[in-house]
């Protein structure tokens, strides 16, 4: 694509982030016990859907679809800030600095792992320099994000339940007593 088109997409990433950030912030503050279901998981789903649509497009994706991807990606920054809301809400004050640090590092670690996996996938296909880049090489490389999305979403679901039980919002699940087999 032209430099002007690429610049427009990057500019729209910032504009969309500016527009969606306050909306995510407002929802997060109004629904502190439902942030995962109202914000975090939907942000992941929107990003996965947009990426899969772009990756699966049979040719060069059209500009409108790239705008959809840029919008979806722009939700990631504000969406990841919800993690800091979780940290402040569900941790005792004497542990906030440590919890905030872990939250911050977790986001950066996921991003760096995605970059690393994409780079390894490009190199493994022999597309390690701009001269050897191909659309199909990028498609395959971008698919390396899938395990990170699945792992992230799974842990959000698992840890959401554990946290809600820990702070007393939900009751722990109890095992049902085993039924004894009745004699015939």
Coordinates of C-alpha atoms in Angstrom, one line a residue:
X1 CA 0.0 0.0 0.0
X2 CA 1.1 3.6 -0.4
X3 CA 2.8 5.5 2.4
X4 CA -0.3 7.8 2.6
X5 CA -2.6 4.9 3.1
X6 CA -0.4 3.3 5.7
X7 CA -0.2 6.6 7.5
X8 CA -3.9 7.0 7.4
X9 CA -4.4 3.5 8.9
X10 CA -1.9 4.3 11.7
X11 CA -3.5 7.7 12.3
X12 CA -6.9 6.0 12.6
X13 CA -5.5 3.5 15.1
X14 CA -4.8 6.5 17.4
X15 CA -8.1 8.2 16.6
X16 CA -10.1 5.0 17.3
X17 CA -8.1 4.5 20.5
X18 CA -9.0 8.0 21.6
X19 CA -12.6 7.4 20.9
X20 CA -13.0 3.9 22.4
X21 CA -10.8 4.5 25.5
X22 CA -13.3 6.7 27.3
X23 CA -16.2 4.3 26.5
X24 CA -14.2 1.3 27.8
X25 CA -13.2 3.3 30.9
X26 CA -16.9 4.3 31.6
X27 CA -18.1 0.7 31.2
X28 CA -15.3 -0.5 33.5
X29 CA -16.1 2.0 36.2
X30 CA -19.8 1.4 36.1
X31 CA -19.6 -2.4 36.1
X32 CA -16.6 -3.4 38.3
X33 CA -17.8 -7.0 38.9
X34 CA -18.5 -7.7 35.2
X35 CA -15.5 -6.2 33.5
X36 CA -14.2 -9.6 32.2
X37 CA -17.5 -10.4 30.5
X38 CA -18.4 -6.9 29.3
X39 CA -15.0 -5.8 28.2
X40 CA -12.0 -8.1 28.3
X41 CA -13.5 -11.1 26.6
X42 CA -15.4 -9.0 24.0
X43 CA -12.2 -7.1 23.2
X44 CA -10.3 -10.3 22.6
X45 CA -13.2 -11.7 20.5
X46 CA -13.3 -8.5 18.3
X47 CA -9.6 -8.7 17.8
X48 CA -9.6 -12.4 17.0
X49 CA -12.5 -12.0 14.5
X50 CA -10.8 -9.0 12.7
X51 CA -7.4 -10.8 12.5
X52 CA -9.0 -14.0 11.2
X53 CA -11.0 -12.1 8.6
X54 CA -7.8 -10.3 7.4
X55 CA -5.7 -13.5 7.4
X56 CA -8.4 -15.6 5.7
X57 CA -9.1 -13.0 3.0
X58 CA -8.0 -14.7 -0.3
X59 CA -6.2 -11.8 -1.7
X60 CA -4.8 -8.5 -0.4
X61 CA -7.5 -7.4 2.1
X62 CA -9.6 -4.4 1.1
X63 CA -9.0 -1.1 2.8
X64 CA -12.4 -1.3 4.6
X65 CA -11.3 -4.6 6.2
X66 CA -8.0 -3.1 7.3
X67 CA -9.9 -0.3 8.9
X68 CA -11.9 -2.9 10.8
X69 CA -8.7 -4.5 11.9
X70 CA -7.2 -1.2 13.0
X71 CA -10.4 -0.4 15.0
X72 CA -10.2 -3.9 16.6
X73 CA -6.6 -3.4 17.5
X74 CA -7.2 0.0 18.9
X75 CA -9.5 -1.5 21.5
X76 CA -6.5 -3.5 22.9
X77 CA -4.8 -0.6 24.6
X78 CA -7.8 0.6 26.6
X79 CA -9.0 -3.0 27.0
X80 CA -5.7 -4.0 28.6
X81 CA -6.0 -1.1 31.1
X82 CA -9.0 -3.0 32.5
X83 CA -6.4 -5.3 34.0
X84 CA -5.2 -2.4 36.2
X85 CA -8.8 -1.8 37.4
X86 CA -9.0 -5.5 38.3
X87 CA -5.7 -5.1 40.2
X88 CA -6.9 -2.1 42.2
X89 CA -10.3 -3.7 42.9
X90 CA -9.4 -7.2 44.0
X91 CA -6.0 -6.8 45.8
X92 CA -5.4 -5.5 49.3
X93 CA -3.7 -2.1 49.4
X94 CA -0.5 -3.4 50.9
X95 CA 0.0 -5.6 47.7
X96 CA -1.1 -3.0 45.1
X97 CA 2.4 -2.1 43.9
X98 CA 3.4 -5.7 43.4
X99 CA 0.1 -6.6 41.7
X100 CA 0.3 -3.5 39.4
X101 CA 3.8 -4.5 38.4
X102 CA 2.7 -8.0 37.6
X103 CA -0.2 -6.7 35.6
X104 CA 2.1 -4.4 33.7
X105 CA 4.7 -7.0 32.9
X106 CA 2.0 -9.5 31.9
X107 CA 0.8 -7.3 29.1
X108 CA 4.3 -6.5 27.8
X109 CA 5.2 -10.2 28.0
X110 CA 2.3 -11.2 25.9
X111 CA 3.1 -8.6 23.3
X112 CA 6.7 -9.5 23.2
X113 CA 5.8 -13.2 22.8
X114 CA 3.5 -12.4 19.9
X115 CA 6.3 -10.4 18.2
X116 CA 8.8 -13.2 18.8
X117 CA 6.5 -15.9 17.5
X118 CA 5.6 -13.9 14.4
X119 CA 9.3 -13.2 13.8
X120 CA 10.3 -16.9 14.2
X121 CA 7.5 -17.9 11.9
X122 CA 8.6 -15.4 9.2
X123 CA 12.2 -16.6 9.5
X124 CA 11.2 -20.3 9.4
X125 CA 9.5 -19.6 6.1
X126 CA 12.6 -17.9 4.6
X127 CA 10.9 -14.5 4.8
X128 CA 13.4 -12.9 7.1
X129 CA 14.0 -9.7 5.1
X130 CA 11.8 -7.2 3.3
X131 CA 13.1 -8.7 0.0
X132 CA 11.6 -12.1 0.9
X133 CA 8.4 -11.0 2.5
X134 CA 5.2 -12.5 1.0
X135 CA 1.5 -12.0 1.9
X136 CA 1.2 -15.8 2.6
X137 CA 4.3 -15.7 4.9
X138 CA 2.6 -12.9 6.9
X139 CA -0.7 -14.8 7.0
X140 CA 1.0 -17.8 8.5
X141 CA 3.1 -15.8 10.9
X142 CA 0.1 -13.8 12.2
X143 CA -1.6 -17.1 13.0
X144 CA 1.0 -17.6 15.7
X145 CA -1.1 -15.3 17.8
X146 CA -3.9 -17.8 18.1
X147 CA -2.4 -19.8 21.0
X148 CA -1.8 -16.5 22.9
X149 CA -5.5 -15.5 22.4
X150 CA -6.7 -18.9 23.5
X151 CA -4.4 -19.0 26.5
X152 CA -5.3 -15.5 27.5
X153 CA -9.0 -15.9 27.2
X154 CA -8.9 -19.3 29.0
X155 CA -7.0 -17.8 32.0
X156 CA -9.4 -14.8 32.1
X157 CA -12.3 -17.2 32.4
X158 CA -10.6 -19.5 35.0
X159 CA -9.1 -16.7 37.1
X160 CA -12.3 -14.7 37.0
X161 CA -14.2 -17.5 38.7
X162 CA -11.4 -18.0 41.3
X163 CA -11.2 -14.3 42.1
X164 CA -15.0 -14.0 42.5
X165 CA -14.9 -16.9 44.9
X166 CA -11.9 -15.5 46.8
X167 CA -13.5 -12.0 47.3
X168 CA -16.9 -13.5 48.3
X169 CA -18.9 -12.6 45.2
X170 CA -19.6 -16.3 44.2
X171 CA -19.9 -19.4 46.3
X172 CA -17.4 -22.2 45.7
X173 CA -18.7 -25.1 43.7
X174 CA -19.4 -28.1 45.7
X175 CA -19.0 -31.6 44.5
X176 CA -22.1 -33.6 44.4
X177 CA -22.0 -36.7 46.5
X178 CA -21.5 -39.8 44.4
X179 CA -24.6 -41.9 44.0
X180 CA -24.2 -45.4 45.2
X181 CA -25.3 -48.0 42.7
X182 CA -28.6 -49.6 43.8
X183 CA -28.7 -53.3 44.0
X184 CA -31.0 -54.9 41.5

